GROMACS .gro file of C-alpha atoms in nm:
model
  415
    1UNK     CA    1   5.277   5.804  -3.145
    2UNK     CA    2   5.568   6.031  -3.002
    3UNK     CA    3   5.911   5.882  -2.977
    4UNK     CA    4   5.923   5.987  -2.626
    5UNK     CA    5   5.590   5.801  -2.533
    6UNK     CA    6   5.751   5.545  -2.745
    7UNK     CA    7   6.084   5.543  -2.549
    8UNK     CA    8   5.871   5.508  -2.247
    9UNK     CA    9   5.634   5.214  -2.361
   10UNK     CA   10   5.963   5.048  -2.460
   11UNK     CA   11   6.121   5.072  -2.111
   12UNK     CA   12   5.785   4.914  -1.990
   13UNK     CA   13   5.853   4.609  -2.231
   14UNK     CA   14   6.209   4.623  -2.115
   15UNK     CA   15   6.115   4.544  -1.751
   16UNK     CA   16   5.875   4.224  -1.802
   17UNK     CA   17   6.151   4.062  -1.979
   18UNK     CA   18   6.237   3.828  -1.711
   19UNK     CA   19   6.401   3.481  -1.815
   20UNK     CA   20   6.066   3.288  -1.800
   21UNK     CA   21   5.928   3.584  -2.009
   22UNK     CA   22   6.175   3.526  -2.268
   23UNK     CA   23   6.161   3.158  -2.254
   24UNK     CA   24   5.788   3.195  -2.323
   25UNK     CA   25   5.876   3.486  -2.615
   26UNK     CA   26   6.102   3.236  -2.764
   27UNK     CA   27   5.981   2.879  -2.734
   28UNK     CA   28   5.613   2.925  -2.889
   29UNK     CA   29   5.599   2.744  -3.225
   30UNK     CA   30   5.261   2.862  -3.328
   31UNK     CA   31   5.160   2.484  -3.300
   32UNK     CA   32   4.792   2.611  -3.259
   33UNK     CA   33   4.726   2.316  -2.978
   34UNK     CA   34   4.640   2.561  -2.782
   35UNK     CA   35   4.308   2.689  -2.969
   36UNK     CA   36   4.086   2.449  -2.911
   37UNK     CA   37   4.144   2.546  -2.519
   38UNK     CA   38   4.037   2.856  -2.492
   39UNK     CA   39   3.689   2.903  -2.391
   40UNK     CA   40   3.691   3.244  -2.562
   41UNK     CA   41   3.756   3.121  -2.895
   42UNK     CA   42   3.530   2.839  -2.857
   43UNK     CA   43   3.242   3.097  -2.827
   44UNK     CA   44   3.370   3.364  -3.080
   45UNK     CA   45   3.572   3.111  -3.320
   46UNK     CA   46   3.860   3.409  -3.447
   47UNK     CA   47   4.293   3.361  -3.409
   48UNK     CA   48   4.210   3.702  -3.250
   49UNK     CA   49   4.033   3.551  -2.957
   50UNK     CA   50   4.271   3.204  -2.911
   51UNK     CA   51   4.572   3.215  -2.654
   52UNK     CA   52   4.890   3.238  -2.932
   53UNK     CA   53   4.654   3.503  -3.151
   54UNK     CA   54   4.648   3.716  -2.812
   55UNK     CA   55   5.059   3.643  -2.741
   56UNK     CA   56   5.132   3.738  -3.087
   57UNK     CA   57   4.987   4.141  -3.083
   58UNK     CA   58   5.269   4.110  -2.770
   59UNK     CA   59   5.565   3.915  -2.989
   60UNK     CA   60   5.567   4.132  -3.275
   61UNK     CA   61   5.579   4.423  -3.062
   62UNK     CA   62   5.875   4.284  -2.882
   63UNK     CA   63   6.079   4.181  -3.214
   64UNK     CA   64   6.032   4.514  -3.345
   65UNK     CA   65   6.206   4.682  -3.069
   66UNK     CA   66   6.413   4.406  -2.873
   67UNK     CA   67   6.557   4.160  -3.179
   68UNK     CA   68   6.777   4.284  -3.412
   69UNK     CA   69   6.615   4.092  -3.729
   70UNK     CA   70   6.289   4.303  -3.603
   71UNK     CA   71   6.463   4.617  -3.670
   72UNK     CA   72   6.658   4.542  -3.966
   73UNK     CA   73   6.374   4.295  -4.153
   74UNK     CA   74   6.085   4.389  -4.005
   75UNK     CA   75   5.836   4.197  -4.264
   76UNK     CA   76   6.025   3.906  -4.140
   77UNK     CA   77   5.806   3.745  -3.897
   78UNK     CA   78   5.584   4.041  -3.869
   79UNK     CA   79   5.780   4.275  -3.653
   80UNK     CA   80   5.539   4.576  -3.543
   81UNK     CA   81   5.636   4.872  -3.406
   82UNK     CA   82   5.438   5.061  -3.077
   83UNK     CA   83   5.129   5.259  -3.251
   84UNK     CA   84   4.803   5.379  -3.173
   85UNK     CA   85   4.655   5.055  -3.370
   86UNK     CA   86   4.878   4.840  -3.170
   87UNK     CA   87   4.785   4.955  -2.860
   88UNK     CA   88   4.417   4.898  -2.917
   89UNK     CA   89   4.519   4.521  -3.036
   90UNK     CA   90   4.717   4.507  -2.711
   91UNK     CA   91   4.358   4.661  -2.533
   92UNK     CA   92   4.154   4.365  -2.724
   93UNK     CA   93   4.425   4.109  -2.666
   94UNK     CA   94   4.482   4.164  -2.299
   95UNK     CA   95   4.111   4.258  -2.158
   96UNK     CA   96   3.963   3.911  -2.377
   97UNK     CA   97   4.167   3.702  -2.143
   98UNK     CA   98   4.055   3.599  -1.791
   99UNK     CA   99   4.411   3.494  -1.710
  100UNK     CA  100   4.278   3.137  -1.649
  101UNK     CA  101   4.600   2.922  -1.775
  102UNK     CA  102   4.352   2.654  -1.955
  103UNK     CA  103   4.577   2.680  -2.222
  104UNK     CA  104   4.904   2.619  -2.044
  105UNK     CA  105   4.759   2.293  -1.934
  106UNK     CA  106   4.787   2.156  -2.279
  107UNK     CA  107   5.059   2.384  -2.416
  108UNK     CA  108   5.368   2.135  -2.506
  109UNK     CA  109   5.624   2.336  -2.340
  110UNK     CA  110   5.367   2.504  -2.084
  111UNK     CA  111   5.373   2.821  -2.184
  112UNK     CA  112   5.231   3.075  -1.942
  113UNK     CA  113   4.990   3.285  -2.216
  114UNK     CA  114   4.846   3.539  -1.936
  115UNK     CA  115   5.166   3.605  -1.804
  116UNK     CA  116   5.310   3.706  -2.198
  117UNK     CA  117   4.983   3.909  -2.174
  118UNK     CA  118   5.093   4.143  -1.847
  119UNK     CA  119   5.342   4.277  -2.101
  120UNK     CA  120   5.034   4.400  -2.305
  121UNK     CA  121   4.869   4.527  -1.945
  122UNK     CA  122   5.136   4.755  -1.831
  123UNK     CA  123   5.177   4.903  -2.154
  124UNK     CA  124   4.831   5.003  -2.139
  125UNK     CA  125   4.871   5.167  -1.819
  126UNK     CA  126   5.155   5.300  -1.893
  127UNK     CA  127   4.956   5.460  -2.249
  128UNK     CA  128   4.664   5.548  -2.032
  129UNK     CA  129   4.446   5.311  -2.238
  130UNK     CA  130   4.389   5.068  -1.977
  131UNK     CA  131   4.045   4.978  -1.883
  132UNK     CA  132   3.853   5.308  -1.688
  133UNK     CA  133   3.607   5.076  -1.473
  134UNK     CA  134   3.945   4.872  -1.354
  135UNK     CA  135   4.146   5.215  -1.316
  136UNK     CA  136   3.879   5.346  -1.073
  137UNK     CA  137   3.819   5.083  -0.907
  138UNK     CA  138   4.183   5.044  -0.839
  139UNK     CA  139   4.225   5.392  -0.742
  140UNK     CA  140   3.945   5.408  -0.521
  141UNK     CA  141   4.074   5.091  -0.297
  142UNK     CA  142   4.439   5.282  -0.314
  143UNK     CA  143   4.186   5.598  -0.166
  144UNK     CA  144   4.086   5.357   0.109
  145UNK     CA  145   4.409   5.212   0.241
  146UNK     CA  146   4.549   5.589   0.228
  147UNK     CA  147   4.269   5.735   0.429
  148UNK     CA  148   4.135   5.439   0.613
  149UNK     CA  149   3.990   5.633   0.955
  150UNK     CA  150   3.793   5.830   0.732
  151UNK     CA  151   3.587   5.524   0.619
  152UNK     CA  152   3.560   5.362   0.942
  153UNK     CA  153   3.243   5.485   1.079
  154UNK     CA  154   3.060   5.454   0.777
  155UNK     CA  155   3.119   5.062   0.796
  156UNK     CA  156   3.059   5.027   1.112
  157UNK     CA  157   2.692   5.229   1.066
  158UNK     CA  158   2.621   4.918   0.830
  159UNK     CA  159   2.749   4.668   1.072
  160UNK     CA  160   2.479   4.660   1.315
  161UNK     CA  161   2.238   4.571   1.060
  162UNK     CA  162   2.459   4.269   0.935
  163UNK     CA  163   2.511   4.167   1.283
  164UNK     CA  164   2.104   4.133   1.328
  165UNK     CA  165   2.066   3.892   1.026
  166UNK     CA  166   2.345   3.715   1.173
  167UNK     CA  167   2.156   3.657   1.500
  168UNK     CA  168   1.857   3.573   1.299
  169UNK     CA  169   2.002   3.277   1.131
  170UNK     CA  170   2.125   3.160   1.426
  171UNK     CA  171   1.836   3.223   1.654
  172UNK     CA  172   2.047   3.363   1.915
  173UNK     CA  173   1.970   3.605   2.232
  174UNK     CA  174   2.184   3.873   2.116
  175UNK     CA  175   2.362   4.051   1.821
  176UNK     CA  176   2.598   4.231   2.046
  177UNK     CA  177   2.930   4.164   1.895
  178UNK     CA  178   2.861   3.892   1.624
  179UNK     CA  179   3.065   4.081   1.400
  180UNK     CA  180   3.374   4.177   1.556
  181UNK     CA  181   3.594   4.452   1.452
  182UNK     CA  182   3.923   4.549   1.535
  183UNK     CA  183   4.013   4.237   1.796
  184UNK     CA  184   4.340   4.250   1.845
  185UNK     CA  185   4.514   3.906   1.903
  186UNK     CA  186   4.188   3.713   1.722
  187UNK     CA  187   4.263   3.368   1.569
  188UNK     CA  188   4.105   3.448   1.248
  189UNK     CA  189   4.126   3.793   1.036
  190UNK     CA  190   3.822   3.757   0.762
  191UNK     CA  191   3.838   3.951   0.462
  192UNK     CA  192   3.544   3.981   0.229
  193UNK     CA  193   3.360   4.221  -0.034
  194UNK     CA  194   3.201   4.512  -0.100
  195UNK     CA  195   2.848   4.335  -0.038
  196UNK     CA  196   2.673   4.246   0.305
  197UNK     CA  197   2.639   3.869   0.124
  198UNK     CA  198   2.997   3.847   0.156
  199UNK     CA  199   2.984   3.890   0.497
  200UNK     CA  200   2.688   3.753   0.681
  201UNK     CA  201   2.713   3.435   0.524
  202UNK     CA  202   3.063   3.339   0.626
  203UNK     CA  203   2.967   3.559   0.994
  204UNK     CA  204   2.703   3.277   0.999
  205UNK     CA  205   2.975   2.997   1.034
  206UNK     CA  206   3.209   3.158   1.209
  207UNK     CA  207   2.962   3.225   1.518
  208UNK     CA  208   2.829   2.866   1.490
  209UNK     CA  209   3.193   2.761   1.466
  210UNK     CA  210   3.231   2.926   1.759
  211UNK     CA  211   3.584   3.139   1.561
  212UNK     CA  212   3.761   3.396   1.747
  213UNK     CA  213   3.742   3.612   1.428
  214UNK     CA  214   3.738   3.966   1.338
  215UNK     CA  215   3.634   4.154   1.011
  216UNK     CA  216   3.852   4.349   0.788
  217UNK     CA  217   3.823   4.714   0.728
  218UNK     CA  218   3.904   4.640   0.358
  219UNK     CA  219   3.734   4.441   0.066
  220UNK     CA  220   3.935   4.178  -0.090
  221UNK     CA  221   3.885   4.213  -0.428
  222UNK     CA  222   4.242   4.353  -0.592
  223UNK     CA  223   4.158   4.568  -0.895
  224UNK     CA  224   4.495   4.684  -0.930
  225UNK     CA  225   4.557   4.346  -1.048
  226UNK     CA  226   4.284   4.332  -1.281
  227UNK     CA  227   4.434   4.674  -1.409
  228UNK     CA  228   4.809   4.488  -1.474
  229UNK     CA  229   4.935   4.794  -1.262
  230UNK     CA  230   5.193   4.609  -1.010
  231UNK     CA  231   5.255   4.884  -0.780
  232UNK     CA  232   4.860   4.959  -0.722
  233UNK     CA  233   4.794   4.537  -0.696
  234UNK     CA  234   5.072   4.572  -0.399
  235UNK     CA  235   4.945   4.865  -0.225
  236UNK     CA  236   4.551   4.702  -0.211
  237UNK     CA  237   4.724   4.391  -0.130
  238UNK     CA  238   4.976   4.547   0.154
  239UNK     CA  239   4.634   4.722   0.310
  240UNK     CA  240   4.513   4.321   0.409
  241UNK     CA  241   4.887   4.229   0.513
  242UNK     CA  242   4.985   4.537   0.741
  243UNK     CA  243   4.627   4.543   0.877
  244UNK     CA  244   4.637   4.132   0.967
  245UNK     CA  245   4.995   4.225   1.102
  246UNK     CA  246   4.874   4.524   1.359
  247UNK     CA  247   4.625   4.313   1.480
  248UNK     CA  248   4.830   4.011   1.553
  249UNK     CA  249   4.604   3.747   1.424
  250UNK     CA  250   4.710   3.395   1.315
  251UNK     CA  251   4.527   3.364   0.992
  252UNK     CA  252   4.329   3.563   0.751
  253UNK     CA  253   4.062   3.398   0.572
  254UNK     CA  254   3.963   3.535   0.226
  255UNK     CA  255   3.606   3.517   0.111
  256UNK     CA  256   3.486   3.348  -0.218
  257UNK     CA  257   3.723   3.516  -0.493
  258UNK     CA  258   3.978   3.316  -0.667
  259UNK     CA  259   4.236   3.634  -0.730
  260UNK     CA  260   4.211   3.729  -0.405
  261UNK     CA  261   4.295   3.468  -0.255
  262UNK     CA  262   4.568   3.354  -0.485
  263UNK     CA  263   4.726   3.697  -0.434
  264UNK     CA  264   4.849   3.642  -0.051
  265UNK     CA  265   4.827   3.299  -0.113
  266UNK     CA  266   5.137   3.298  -0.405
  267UNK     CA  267   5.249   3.629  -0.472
  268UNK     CA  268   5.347   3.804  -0.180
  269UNK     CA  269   5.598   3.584  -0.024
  270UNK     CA  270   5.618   3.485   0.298
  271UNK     CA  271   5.370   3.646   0.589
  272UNK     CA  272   5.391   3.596   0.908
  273UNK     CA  273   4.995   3.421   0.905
  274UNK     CA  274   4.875   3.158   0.733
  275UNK     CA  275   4.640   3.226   0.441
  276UNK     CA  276   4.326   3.025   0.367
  277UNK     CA  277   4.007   3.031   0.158
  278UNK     CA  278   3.655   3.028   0.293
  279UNK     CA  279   3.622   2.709   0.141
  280UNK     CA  280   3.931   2.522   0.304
  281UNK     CA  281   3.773   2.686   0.694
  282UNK     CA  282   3.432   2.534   0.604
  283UNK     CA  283   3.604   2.230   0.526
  284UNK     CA  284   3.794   2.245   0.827
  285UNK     CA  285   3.500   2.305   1.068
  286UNK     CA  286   3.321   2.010   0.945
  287UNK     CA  287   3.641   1.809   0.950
  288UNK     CA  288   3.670   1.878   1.322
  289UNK     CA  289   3.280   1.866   1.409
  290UNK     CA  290   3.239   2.275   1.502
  291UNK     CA  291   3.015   2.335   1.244
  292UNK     CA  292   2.730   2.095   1.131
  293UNK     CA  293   2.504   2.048   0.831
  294UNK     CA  294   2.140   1.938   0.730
  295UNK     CA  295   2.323   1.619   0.536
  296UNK     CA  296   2.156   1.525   0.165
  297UNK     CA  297   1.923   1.864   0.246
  298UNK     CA  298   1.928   1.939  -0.120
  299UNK     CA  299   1.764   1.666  -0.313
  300UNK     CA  300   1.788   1.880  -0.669
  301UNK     CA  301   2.052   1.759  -0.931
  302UNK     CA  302   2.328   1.981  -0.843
  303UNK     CA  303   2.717   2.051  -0.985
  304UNK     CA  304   3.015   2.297  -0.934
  305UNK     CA  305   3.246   2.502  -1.084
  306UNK     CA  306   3.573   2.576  -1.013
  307UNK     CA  307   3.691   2.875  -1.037
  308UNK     CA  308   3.984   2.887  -1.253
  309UNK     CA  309   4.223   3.092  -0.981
  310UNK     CA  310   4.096   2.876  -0.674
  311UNK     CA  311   4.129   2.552  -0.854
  312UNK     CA  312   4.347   2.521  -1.135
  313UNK     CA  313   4.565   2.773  -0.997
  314UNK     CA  314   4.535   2.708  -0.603
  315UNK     CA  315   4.445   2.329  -0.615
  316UNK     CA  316   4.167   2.378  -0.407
  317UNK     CA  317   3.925   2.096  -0.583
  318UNK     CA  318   3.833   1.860  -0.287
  319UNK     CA  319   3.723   2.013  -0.042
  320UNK     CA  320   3.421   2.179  -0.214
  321UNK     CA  321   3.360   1.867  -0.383
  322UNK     CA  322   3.363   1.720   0.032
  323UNK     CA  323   3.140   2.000   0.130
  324UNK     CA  324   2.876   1.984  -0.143
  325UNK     CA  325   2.905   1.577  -0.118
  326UNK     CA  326   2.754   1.638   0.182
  327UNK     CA  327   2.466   1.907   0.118
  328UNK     CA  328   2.389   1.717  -0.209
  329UNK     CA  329   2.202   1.372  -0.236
  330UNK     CA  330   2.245   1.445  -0.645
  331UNK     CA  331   2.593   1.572  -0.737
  332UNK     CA  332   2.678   1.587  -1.069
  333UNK     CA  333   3.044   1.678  -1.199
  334UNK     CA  334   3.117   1.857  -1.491
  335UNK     CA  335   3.288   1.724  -1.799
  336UNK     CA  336   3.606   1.818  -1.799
  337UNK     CA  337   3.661   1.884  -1.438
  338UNK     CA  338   3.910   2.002  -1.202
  339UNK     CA  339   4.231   2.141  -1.367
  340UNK     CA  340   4.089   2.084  -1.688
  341UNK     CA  341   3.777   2.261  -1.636
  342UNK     CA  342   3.612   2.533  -1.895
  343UNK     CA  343   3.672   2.899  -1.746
  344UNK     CA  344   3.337   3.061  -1.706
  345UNK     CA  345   3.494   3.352  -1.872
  346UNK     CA  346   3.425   3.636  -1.561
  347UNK     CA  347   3.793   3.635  -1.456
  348UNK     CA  348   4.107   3.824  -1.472
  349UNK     CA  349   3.812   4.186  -1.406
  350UNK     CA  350   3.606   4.119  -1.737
  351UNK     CA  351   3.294   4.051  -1.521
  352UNK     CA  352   3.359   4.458  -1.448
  353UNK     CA  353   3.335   4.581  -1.771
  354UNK     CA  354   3.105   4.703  -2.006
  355UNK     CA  355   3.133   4.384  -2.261
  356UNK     CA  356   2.849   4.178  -2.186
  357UNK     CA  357   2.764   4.042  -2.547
  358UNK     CA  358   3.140   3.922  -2.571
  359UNK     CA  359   3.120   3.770  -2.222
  360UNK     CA  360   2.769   3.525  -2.315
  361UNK     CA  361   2.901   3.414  -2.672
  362UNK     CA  362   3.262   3.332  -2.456
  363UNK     CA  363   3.038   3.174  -2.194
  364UNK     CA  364   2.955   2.889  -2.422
  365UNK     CA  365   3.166   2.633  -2.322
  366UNK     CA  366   3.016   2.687  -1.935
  367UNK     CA  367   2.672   2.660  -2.087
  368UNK     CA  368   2.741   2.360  -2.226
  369UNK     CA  369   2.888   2.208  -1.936
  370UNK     CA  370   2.625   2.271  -1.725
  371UNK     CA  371   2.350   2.159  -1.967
  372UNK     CA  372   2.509   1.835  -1.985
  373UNK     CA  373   2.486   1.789  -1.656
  374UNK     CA  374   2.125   1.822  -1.616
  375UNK     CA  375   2.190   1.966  -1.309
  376UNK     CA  376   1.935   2.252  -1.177
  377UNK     CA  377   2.134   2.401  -0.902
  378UNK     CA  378   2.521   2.557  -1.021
  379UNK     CA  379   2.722   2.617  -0.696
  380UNK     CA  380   3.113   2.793  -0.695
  381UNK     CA  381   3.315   2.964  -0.471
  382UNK     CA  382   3.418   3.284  -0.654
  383UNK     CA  383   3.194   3.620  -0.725
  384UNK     CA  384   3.306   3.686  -1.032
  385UNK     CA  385   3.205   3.308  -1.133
  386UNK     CA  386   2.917   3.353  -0.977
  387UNK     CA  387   2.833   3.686  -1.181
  388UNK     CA  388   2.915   3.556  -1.488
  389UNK     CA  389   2.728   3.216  -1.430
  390UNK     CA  390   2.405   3.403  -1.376
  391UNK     CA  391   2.525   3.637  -1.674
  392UNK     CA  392   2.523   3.280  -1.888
  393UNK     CA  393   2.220   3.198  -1.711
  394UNK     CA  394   2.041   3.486  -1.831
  395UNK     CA  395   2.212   3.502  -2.192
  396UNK     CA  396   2.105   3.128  -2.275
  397UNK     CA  397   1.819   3.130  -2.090
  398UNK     CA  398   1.951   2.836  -1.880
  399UNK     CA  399   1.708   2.633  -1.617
  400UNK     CA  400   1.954   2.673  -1.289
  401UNK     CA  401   1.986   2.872  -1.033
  402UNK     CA  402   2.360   2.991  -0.969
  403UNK     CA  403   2.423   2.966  -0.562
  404UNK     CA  404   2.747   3.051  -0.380
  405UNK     CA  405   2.928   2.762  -0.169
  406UNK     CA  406   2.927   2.949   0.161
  407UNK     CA  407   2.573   3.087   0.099
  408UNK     CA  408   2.431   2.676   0.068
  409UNK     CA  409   2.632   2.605   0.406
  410UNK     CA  410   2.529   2.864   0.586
  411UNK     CA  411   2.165   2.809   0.514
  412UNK     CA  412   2.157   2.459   0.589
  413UNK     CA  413   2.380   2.469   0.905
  414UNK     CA  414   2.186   2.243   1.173
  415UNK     CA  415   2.162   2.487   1.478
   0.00000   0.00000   0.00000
């Protein structure tokens, strides 16, 4: 590798090392508690594939170049300097983690593995080795929020079409205006996916809700994020913000994905709406009567799983429990649950990439889970999840069928 590109990477380094980042740097012991929580290295049993094997490809790098005993005795803890080899260990290290913070749960001095790991991300931006299918997906939301006028009237074309099914489901005279775009002033600024699911189903409760809502031009998905390039993961985030902000709404509501949610939710700092999930407005509407279901309508054994960035990372774990509760006259919880809960292992973009055989033997622990359960139906509130379920599903040959949370409500809604 050149010195210069070297010289460059190193500034990189130099930049995520924050306080908490050295605290984390520092304090690991290489206990090893945290193996056994990874549901990666429960699949694919290798140091390579557990939490402190994936921190370490980052440490060594760091002691070469940041600690003096790295540069003067580098065999002395393994000191490595920046390389091709090393950057592909980073590539491995930092795209085999979903960022789900299982490990931190049990770490003794909660040590915050995917956040040593962003280290490994912007370097690999920074080498242009970083993931293409996250890179250009990234760039092609950044595309969008640049030239947004130019991609209006394609939506809307495909709006009409959404706004039928909508009336459909709801057996209603009209489709005029069922999905609203562009209200100024509306109560409630939705933003969902790429795919008409993501939208007619939550379009479904709003309108029986009877929500002064409007759609968002943009998807919420944040592949910059995915990438570990900060400045792309603001711009797609700052599209949602400044768009929610010239419309003057009170809230936006984000649809079923954990990272995108957690993004305005945590990261951004304070905006002037409130932020919510899908989930917590479904709960809502049933808490105050506007919406209502076909109660114990689904008499199959049925359990859920949390996704890792809505749950243990957004303590969102009752009110799908309250919701499904409800829909369910069988509900079965996994084992471990809640924050403790197995990752799927579809997070932190891996569901996007070309690494399917990795993702089923990772999966493991989820299959697992949900065969002890017995349970035939698999609900959760995240796409990704719900990708990487059916991914399982498929890979094990599993007897469920993997359903989205806002899909099941807005199916059995009594209307």
């Amino acid at each position: 590798m050149e010195k210069e590109k070297i010289r460059e990477l190193k500034s990189l380094i130099a930049s995520r090392l924050t306080r908490p980042m050295r605290y984390y740097l520092d304090t690991c012991t290489r206990c090893g508690l945290c193996y056994d929580t990874c549901h990666a290295y429960y699949g694919i049993p290798k140091k390579e594939y557990s939490p402190v094997g994936r921190a370490e490809v980052v440490r060594r790098a760091v002691k070469k170049h940041f600690r003096p005993s790295g540069r003067l005795f580098p065999y002395w803890g393994d000191a490595t300097a920046l390389d091709e080899r090393v950057m592909d260990e980073m590539k491995e290290a930092a795209f085999s983690c979903t960022g789900c913070r299982r490990c931190m749960m049990y770490c003794p001095f909660g040590i915050d593995m995917p956040y040593i790991l962003g280290i490994a991300k912007v370097l690999l931006i920074g080498y242009g080795n970083a993931p293409e299918e996250l890179v250009m997906l990234a760039d092609a939301a950044v595309e969008k929020g640049k030239s947004i006028d130019e991609f209006k009237e394609g939506f809307l074309s495909v709006i009409g079409d959404m706004e039928l099914e909508v009336q459909k489901r709801l057996g209603l005279p009209s489709a005029d205006g069922l999905i609203p775009m562009e209200k100024k002033n509306a109560d409630v600024l939705f933003v969902g996916l790429s795919g008409a699911h993501s939208i007619i189903h939550p379009a479904v409760i709003f309108n029986a809700a009877k929500e002064n809502w409007t759609l968002s031009f943009f998807e919420a998905v944040n592949f910059g994020m995915f990438a570990g390039d900060p400045e792309k993961m603001q711009f797609i985030a700052d599209r949602v913000v400044n768009e929610a902000k010239a419309l003057g709404v009170k809230e936006v509501v984000i649809v079923e994905c954990g990272t995108a949610y957690r993004i305005p939710k945590f990261l951004l700092g304070p905006l002037p709406f409130k932020v919510t999930s899908i989930v917590e407005k479904i709960h809502q509407y049933l808490a105050e009567n506007r919406i209502r279901m076909k109660d114990g309508a689904i008499a199959e054994p049925l359990t859920y799983h949390d996704p890792c960035q809505l749950g243990r990372n957004a303590g969102v774990f009752d009110e799908p429990r309250e919701i499904l509760a409800r829909l369910a006259s069988d509900y079965r919880e996994m084992s471990p649950t809640r924050e403790y809960n197995w990752c799927c292992g579809g997070g932190g973009g891996l569901v996007a990439l070309d690494n399917e055989e990795f993702r089923i033997k990772s999966g493991k622990a989820k299959k697992d889970q949900i065969d002890a359960t017995g349970a035939k139906i698999v609900v959760s509130a995240c796409e990704n999840c719900i990708l990487q379920l059916n991914t399982i599903k498929d890979g094990y040959g599993l007897d469920v069928e993997v359903r989205s949370l806002s899909e099941l409500v807005a199916e059995r809604l009594a209307v």
